[in-house]
XYZ file of C-alpha atoms in Angstrom:
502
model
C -58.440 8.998 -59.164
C -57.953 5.054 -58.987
C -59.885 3.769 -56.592
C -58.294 0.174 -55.944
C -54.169 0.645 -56.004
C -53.636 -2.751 -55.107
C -50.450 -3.791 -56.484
C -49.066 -7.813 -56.240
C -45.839 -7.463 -53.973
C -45.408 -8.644 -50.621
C -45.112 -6.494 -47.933
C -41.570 -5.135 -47.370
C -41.804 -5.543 -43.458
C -39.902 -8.964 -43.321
C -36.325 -9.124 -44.761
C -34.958 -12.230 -45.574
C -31.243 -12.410 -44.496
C -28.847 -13.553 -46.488
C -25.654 -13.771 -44.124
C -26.350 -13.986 -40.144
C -24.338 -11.245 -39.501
C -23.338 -7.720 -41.890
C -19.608 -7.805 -43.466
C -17.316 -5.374 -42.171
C -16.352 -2.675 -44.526
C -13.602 -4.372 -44.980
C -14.901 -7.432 -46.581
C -17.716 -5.034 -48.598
C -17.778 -5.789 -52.318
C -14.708 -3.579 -54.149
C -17.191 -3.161 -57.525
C -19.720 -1.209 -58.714
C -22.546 -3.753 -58.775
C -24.797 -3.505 -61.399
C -28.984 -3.304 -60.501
C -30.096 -6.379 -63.113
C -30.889 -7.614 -66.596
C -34.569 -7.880 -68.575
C -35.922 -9.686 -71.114
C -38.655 -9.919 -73.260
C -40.635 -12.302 -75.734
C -43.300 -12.280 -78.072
C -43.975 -15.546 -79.983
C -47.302 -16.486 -80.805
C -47.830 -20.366 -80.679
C -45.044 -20.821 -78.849
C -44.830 -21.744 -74.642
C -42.155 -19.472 -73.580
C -41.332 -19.714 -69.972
C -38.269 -21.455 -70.782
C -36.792 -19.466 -73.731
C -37.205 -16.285 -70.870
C -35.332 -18.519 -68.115
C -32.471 -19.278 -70.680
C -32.539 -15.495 -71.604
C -32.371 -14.842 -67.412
C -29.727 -17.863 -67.264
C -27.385 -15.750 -70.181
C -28.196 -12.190 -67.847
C -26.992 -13.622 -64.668
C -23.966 -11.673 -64.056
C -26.280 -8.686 -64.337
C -28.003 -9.528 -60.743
C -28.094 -12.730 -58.302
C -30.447 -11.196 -55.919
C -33.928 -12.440 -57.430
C -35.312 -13.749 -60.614
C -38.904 -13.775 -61.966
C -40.907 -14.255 -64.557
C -44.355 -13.024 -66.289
C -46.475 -14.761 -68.712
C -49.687 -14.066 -70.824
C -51.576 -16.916 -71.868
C -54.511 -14.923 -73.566
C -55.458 -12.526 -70.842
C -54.789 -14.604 -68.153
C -51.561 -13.438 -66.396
C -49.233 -16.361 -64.663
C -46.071 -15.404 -62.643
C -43.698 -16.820 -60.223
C -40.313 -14.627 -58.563
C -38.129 -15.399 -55.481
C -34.864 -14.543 -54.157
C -32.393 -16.453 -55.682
C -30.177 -17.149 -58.745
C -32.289 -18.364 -61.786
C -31.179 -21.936 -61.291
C -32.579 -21.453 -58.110
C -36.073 -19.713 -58.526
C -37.164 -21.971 -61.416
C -37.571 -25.802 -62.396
C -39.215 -27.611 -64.812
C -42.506 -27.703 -62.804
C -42.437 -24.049 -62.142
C -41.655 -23.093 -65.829
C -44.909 -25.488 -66.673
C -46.974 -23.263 -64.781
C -46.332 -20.652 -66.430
C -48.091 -20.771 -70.016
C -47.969 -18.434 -72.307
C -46.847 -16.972 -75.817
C -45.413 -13.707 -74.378
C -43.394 -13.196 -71.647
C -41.194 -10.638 -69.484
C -37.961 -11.608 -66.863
C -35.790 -9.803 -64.645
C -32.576 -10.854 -62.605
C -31.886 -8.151 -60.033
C -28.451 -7.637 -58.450
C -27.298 -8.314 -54.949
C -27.037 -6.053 -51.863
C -25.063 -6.711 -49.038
C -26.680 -8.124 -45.659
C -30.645 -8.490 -46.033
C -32.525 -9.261 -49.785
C -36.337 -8.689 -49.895
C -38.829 -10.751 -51.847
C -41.222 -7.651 -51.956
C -38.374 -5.997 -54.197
C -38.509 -8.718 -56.564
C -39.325 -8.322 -60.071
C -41.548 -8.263 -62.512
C -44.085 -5.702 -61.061
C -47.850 -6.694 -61.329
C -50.586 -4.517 -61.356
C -54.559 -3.947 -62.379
C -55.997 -2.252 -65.003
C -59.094 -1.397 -66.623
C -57.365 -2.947 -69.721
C -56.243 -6.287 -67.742
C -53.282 -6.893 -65.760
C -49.764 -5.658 -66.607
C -46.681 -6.765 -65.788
C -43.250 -4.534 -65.640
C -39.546 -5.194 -65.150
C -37.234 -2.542 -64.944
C -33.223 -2.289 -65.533
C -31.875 1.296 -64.371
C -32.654 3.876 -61.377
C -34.661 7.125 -61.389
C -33.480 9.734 -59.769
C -37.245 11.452 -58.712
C -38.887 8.593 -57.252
C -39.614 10.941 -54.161
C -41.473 13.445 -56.090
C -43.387 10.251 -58.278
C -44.493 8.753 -54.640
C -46.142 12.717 -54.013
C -47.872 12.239 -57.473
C -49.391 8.772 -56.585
C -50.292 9.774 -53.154
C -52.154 12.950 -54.002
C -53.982 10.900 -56.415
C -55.263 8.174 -54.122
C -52.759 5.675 -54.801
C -50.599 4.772 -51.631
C -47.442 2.966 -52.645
C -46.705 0.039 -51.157
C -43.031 -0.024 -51.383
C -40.427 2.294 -52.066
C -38.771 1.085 -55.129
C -38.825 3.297 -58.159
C -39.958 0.017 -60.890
C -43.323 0.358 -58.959
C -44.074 4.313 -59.015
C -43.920 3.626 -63.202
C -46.042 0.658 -62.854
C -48.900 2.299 -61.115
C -48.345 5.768 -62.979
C -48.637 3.710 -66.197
C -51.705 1.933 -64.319
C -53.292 5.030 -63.122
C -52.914 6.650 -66.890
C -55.108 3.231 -68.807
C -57.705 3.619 -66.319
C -57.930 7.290 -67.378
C -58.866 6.019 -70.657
C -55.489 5.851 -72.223
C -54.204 2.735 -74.511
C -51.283 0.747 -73.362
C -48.676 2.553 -75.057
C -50.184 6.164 -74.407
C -50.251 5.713 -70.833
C -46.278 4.350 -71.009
C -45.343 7.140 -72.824
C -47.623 9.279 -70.310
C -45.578 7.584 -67.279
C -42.120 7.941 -68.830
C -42.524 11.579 -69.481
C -42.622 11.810 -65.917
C -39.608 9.831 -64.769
C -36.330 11.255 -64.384
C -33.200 9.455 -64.532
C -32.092 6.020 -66.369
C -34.948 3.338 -67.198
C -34.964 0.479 -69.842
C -38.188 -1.688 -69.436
C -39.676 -4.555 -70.689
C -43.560 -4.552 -70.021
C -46.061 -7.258 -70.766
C -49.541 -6.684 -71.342
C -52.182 -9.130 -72.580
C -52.143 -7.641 -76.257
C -48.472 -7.572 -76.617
C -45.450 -6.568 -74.948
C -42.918 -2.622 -74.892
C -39.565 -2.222 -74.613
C -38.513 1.534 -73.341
C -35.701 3.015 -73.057
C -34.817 6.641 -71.201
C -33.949 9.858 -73.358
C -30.237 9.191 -72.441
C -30.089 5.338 -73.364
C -28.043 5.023 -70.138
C -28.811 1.236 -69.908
C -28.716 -0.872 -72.726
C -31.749 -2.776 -74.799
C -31.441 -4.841 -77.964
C -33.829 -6.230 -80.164
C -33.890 -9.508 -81.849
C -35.824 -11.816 -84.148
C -35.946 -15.741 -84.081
C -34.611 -17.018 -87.177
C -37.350 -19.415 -88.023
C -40.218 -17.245 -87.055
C -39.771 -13.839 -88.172
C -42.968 -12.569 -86.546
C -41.226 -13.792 -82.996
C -39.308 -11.194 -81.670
C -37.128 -10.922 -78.562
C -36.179 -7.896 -76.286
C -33.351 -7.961 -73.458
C -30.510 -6.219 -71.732
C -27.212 -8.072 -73.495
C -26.838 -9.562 -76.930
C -26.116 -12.557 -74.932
C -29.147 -13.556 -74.530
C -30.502 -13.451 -77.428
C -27.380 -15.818 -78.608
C -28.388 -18.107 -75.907
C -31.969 -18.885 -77.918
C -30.636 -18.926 -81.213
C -32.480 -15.210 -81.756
C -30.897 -13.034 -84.287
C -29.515 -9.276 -83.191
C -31.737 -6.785 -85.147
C -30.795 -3.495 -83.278
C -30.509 -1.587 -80.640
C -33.545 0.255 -78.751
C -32.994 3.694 -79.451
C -32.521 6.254 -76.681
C -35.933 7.299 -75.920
C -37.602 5.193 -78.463
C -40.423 2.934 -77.225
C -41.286 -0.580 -79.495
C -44.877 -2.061 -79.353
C -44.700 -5.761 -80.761
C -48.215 -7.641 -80.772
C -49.689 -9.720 -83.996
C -48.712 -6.807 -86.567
C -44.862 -6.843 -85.534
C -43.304 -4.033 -84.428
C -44.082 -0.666 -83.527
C -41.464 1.896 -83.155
C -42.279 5.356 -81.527
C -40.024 8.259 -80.469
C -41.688 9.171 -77.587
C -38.892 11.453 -76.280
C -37.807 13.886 -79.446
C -34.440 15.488 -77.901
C -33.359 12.211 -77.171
C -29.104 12.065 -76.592
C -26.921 8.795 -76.522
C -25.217 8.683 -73.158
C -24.647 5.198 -72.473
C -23.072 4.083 -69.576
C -19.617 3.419 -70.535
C -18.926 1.480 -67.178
C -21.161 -1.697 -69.298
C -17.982 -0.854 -71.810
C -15.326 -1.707 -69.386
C -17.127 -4.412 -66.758
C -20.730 -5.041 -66.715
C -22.178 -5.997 -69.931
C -20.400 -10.034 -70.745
C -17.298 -9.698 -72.994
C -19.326 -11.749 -75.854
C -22.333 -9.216 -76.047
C -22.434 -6.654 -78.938
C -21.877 -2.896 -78.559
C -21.522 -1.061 -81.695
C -21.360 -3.724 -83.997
C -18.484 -5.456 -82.034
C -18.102 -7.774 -79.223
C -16.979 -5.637 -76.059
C -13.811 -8.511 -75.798
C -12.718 -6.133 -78.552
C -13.444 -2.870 -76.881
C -11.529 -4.368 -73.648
C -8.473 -5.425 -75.656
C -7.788 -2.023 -77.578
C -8.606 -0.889 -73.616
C -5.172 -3.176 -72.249
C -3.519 -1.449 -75.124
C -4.400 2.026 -74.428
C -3.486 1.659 -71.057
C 0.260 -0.143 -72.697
C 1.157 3.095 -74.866
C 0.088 5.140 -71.964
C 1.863 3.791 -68.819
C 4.402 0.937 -70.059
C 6.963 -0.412 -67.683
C 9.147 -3.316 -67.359
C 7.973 -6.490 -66.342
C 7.869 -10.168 -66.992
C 4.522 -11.348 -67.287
C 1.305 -9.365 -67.412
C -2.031 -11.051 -65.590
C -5.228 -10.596 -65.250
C -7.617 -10.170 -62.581
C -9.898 -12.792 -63.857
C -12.538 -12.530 -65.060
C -13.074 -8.905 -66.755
C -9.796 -7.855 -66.638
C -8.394 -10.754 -68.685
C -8.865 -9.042 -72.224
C -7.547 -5.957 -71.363
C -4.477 -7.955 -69.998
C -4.371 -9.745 -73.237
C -4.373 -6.641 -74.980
C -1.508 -4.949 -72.992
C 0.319 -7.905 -73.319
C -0.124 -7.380 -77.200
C 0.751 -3.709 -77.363
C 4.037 -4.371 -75.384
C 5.280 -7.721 -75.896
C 5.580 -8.824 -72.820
C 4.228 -12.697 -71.942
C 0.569 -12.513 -71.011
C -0.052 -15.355 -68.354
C -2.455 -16.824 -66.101
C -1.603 -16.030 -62.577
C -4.818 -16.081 -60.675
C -7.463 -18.880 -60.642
C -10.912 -18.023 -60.182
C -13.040 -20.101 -58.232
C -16.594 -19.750 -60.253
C -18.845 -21.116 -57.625
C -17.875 -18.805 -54.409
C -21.104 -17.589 -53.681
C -22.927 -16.276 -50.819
C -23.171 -18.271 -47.688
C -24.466 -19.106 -44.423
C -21.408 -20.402 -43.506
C -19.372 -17.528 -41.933
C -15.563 -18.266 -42.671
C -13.139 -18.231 -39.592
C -11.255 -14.619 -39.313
C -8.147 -16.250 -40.464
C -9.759 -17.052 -43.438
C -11.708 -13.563 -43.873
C -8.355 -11.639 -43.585
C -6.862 -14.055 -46.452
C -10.674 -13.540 -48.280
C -9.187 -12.812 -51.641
C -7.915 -16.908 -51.717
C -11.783 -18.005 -51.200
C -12.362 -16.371 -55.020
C -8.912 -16.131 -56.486
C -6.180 -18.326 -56.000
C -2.399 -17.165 -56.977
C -0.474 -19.758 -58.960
C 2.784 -19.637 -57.215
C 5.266 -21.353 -59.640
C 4.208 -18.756 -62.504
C 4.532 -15.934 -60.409
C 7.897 -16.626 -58.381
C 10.422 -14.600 -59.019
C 8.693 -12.619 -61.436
C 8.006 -8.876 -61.990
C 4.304 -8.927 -62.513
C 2.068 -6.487 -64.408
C -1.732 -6.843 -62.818
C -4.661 -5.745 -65.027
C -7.556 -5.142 -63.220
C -10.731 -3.249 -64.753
C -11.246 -0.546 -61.692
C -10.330 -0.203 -58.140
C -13.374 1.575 -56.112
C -12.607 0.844 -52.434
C -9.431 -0.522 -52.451
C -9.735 -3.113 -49.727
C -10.001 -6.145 -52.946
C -6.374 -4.519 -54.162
C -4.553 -4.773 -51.202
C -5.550 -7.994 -50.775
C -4.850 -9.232 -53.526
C -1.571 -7.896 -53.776
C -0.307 -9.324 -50.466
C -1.450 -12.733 -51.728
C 0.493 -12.304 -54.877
C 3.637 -11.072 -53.104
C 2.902 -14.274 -50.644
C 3.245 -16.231 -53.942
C 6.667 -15.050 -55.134
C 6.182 -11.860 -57.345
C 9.177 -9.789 -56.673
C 7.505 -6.447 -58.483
C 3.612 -5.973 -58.600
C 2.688 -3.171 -61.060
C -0.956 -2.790 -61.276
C -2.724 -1.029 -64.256
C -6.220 -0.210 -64.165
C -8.100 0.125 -67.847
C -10.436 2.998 -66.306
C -9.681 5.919 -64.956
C -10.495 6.793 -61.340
C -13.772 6.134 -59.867
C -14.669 9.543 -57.992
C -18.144 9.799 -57.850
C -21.223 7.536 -57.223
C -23.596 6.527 -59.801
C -27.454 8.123 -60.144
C -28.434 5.689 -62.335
C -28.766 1.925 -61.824
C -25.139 1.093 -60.615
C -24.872 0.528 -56.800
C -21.785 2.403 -55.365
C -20.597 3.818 -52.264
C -20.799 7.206 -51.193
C -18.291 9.595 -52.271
C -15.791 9.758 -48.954
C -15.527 5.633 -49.504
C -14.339 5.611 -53.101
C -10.603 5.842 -52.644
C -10.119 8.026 -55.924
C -11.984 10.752 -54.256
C -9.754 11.175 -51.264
C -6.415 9.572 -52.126
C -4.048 10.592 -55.140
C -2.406 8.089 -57.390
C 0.560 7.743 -55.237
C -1.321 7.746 -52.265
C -3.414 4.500 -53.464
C -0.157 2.938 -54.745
C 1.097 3.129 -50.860
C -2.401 1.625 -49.696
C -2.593 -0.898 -51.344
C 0.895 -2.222 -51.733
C 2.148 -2.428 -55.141
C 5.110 -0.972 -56.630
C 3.456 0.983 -58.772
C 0.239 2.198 -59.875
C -1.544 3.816 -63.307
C -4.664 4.189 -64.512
C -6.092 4.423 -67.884
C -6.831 7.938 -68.930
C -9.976 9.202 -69.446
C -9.934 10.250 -72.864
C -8.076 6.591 -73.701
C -10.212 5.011 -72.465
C -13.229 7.226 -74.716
C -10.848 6.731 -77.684
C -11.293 3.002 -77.654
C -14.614 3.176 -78.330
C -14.282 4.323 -81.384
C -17.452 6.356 -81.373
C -18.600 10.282 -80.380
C -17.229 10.062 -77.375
C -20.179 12.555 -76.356
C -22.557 9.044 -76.717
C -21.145 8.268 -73.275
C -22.071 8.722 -69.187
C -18.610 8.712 -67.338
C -20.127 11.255 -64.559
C -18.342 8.067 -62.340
C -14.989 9.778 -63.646
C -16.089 13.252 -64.106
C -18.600 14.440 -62.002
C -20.725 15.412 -64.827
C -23.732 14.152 -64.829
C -26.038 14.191 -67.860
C -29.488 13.858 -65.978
C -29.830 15.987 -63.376
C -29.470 14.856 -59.840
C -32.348 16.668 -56.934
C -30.292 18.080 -53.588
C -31.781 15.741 -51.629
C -30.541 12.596 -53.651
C -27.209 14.267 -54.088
C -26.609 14.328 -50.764
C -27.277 11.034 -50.078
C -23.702 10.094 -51.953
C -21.918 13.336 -53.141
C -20.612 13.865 -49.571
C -17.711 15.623 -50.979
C -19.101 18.104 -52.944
C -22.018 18.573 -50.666
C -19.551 19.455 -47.543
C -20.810 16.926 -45.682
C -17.876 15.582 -44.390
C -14.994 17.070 -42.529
């Protein structure tokens, strides 16, 4: 039993709100959101506080909630998190104060309506072995039956995020006697469901990923100092510090780096590629590496997939900027017809206290994308867009492009329907508010106002990878879900299927 579970977050009692009031559904994001990016360095002799905010910096898109960072310097642990993008959280003062060769980060994605600072990451907790320090990209899918564990061992949680049960299971297994990377591998044995972690520890730091490999974790090596090595979520931000791509983190594979290099482990021996192929299409930055390619590649031979399967005539294609840009490129490739820039994105719409008038709300789409009317007058448009999930962002943005001129709108999606919620680190609605689950093709088409409507197929859109397409999650598409989901979390978004719904 651990006597003292006392773990550094702040209480969860006080939300922080982000917008004075909530958004109507109808103003909800229309994406999957993604739950956040983490990094990783080791790099004795080296202050490293600001290498991990540059690799946080390159991981933005991957959350804007909160940032943090966790630094050794010896055993002494110095950390500093807060709601917030990175720019935000950190200066140069705050990055002095935290010393260190070795260091963790995570960005964590943004909910609608209220952000908490006790959900922040990293994680800290005590040890017998010294403090430790965990960050956590994914979403397990028994953190229910981990809280029982905990609690019938004396240790109370104090929140109800999942990133903590492994922190204090991996706590709870050193001060049984067990060395850093025996009580990981102890504490990921017992999670179910998608987890890649970085974890820093006064000896050296771990990167983890689940069985499945359903989020993404590279490894990399600084040029100049091959005994510095560098763990995170993207390629990209390991290109942002000049590090060098060594590999991927194998599914279920667990890497100890500390002064003798690197340590590579198999802790989970029927481990099974099932990446998420959802960082294929949107998530993961068009300039990171998948498969020994940038995924701008993947995204283009996506565009002309979706050309050879659902070609019509047009006179410009366009892109919903910004990740459905290559895969307009692409289609405009594949069928020769002019690829152009109709939509201008403003990059600095963010959140704000500032509520817009309800004039402007019902016109929303024109606060982040702005039609350019004299290349779309008159002209039968093609719009590639990466998914559609809700539909409300569509039908928008179709009236403002009809407002502009377009005569025709034919909008091609380079995925296939979105009919079931993720399990596993992505945040989407529940099942009756995707519009693929309740609406057919034509249906949609009607909704949201376009002339017509297509969407990648499935096995396309598998085929473009250009690998076993059995190395993929698409349960978003299918249904079929390669971990295991408990009733009770099921029901929770599989309304459908669970009859819960009339």
């Amino acid at each position: 039993m651990i006597p003292d579970c006392d773990l550094r977050l702040d209480s969860c009692a006080d939300p922080v709100r982000v917008n004075s009031t909530m958004p109507d559904n109808d103003n909800a994001v229309d994406k999957p959101e993604e739950a956040c990016g983490v990094f990783g360095i080791y790099a004795p002799g080296q202050e490293v506080a600001k290498l991990t905010y540059f690799g946080l910096y390159a991981l933005q898109h991957r959350g804007q909630e909160s940032a943090g960072i966790a630094t050794f310097e010896g055993r002494q642990l110095h950390e500093h998190r807060d709601m917030g993008l990175v720019s935000h959280v950190f200066n140069p003062e705050i990055l002095a104060g935290l010393p260190g060769a070795l260091a963790i980060g995570h960005t964590r994605y943004s909910t609608t309506g209220s952000s908490r600072r006790c959900n922040a990451q990293p994680v800290i907790v005590d040890t017998k072995l010294g403090q430790l320090a965990l960050a956590h990209n994914g979403n397990l899918v028994n953190t229910t039956q981990l809280r029982e564990y905990l609690v019938d061992r004396g240790c109370e949680p104090t929140t109800t995020i999942d990133s903590e049960m492994i922190a204090l299971i991996i706590r709870e297994e050193v001060n049984a006697g067990k060395s850093w990377v025996e009580a990981t591998i102890s504490a990921c044995r017992l999670c179910i469901g998608a987890f890649s972690l970085t974890i820093a520890t006064p000896d050296g730091i771990m990167a983890i990923r689940d069985p499945y490999g359903i989020r993404p974790l590279v490894l990399g090596i600084m040029p100049d100092h091959v005994s510095h090595y560098v763990v995170a979520s993207e390629t990209c931000a390991l290109d942002i510090i000049g590090a060098d791509y060594e590999r991927d983190v194998k599914p279920g594979e667990l890497l100890w780096i500390d002064k003798g290099g690197v340590t590579a482990i198999d802790w989970a021996p029927k481990a099974q590629p099932k990446l998420c192929i959802f960082e294929m299409i949107y998530f993961a930055r068009p300039d990171s590496w998948v498969h020994e390619e940038s995924l701008y590649s993947y995204r283009m031979r996506l565009g002309k997939q979706l050309a050879a399967e659902s070609l019509v005539d047009a006179d410009i294609v366009i892109g919903v900027p910004d990740s459905g840009i290559p895969a307009a490129i692409g289609f405009s490739e594949a069928s020769g017809i002019p690829y152009a820039e109709g939509l201008i994105k403003n990059r600095y719409v963010g959140r704000t206290f500032i509520q817009p008038t309800q004039e402007m709300r019902e016109s929303g789409i024109r606060m982040k994308l702005n039609p350019l009317r004299d290349v779309l007058k008159g002209k039968r448009v093609i719009v590639i867009d990466d998914s559609i999930v809700r539909g409300t962002t569509s039908r928008k943005l179709v009236k403002a492009l009809r407002d502009a001129g377009a005569t025709e709108i034919h909008m091609r999606i380079s995925s296939p329907p979105v009919t079931h919620p993720c399990f596993y680190g992505i945040d989407t609605d529940t099942q009756d508010q995707l519009i693929a689950a309740t609406k057919s093709v034509a249906e949609i088409a009607a909704q949201i106002g376009v002339d017509t409507l297509a969407y990648l197929s499935w096995e396309g859109m598998l085929a473009a990878t250009n690998q076993d397409p059995n190395n993929f999650c698409s349960a978003c598409f299918t249904g079929d879900y390669p971990v295991e989901i408990p009733d009770g979390v099921k029901k929770s978004k599989l309304m459908l299927e669970m009859g819960l719904i009339n």
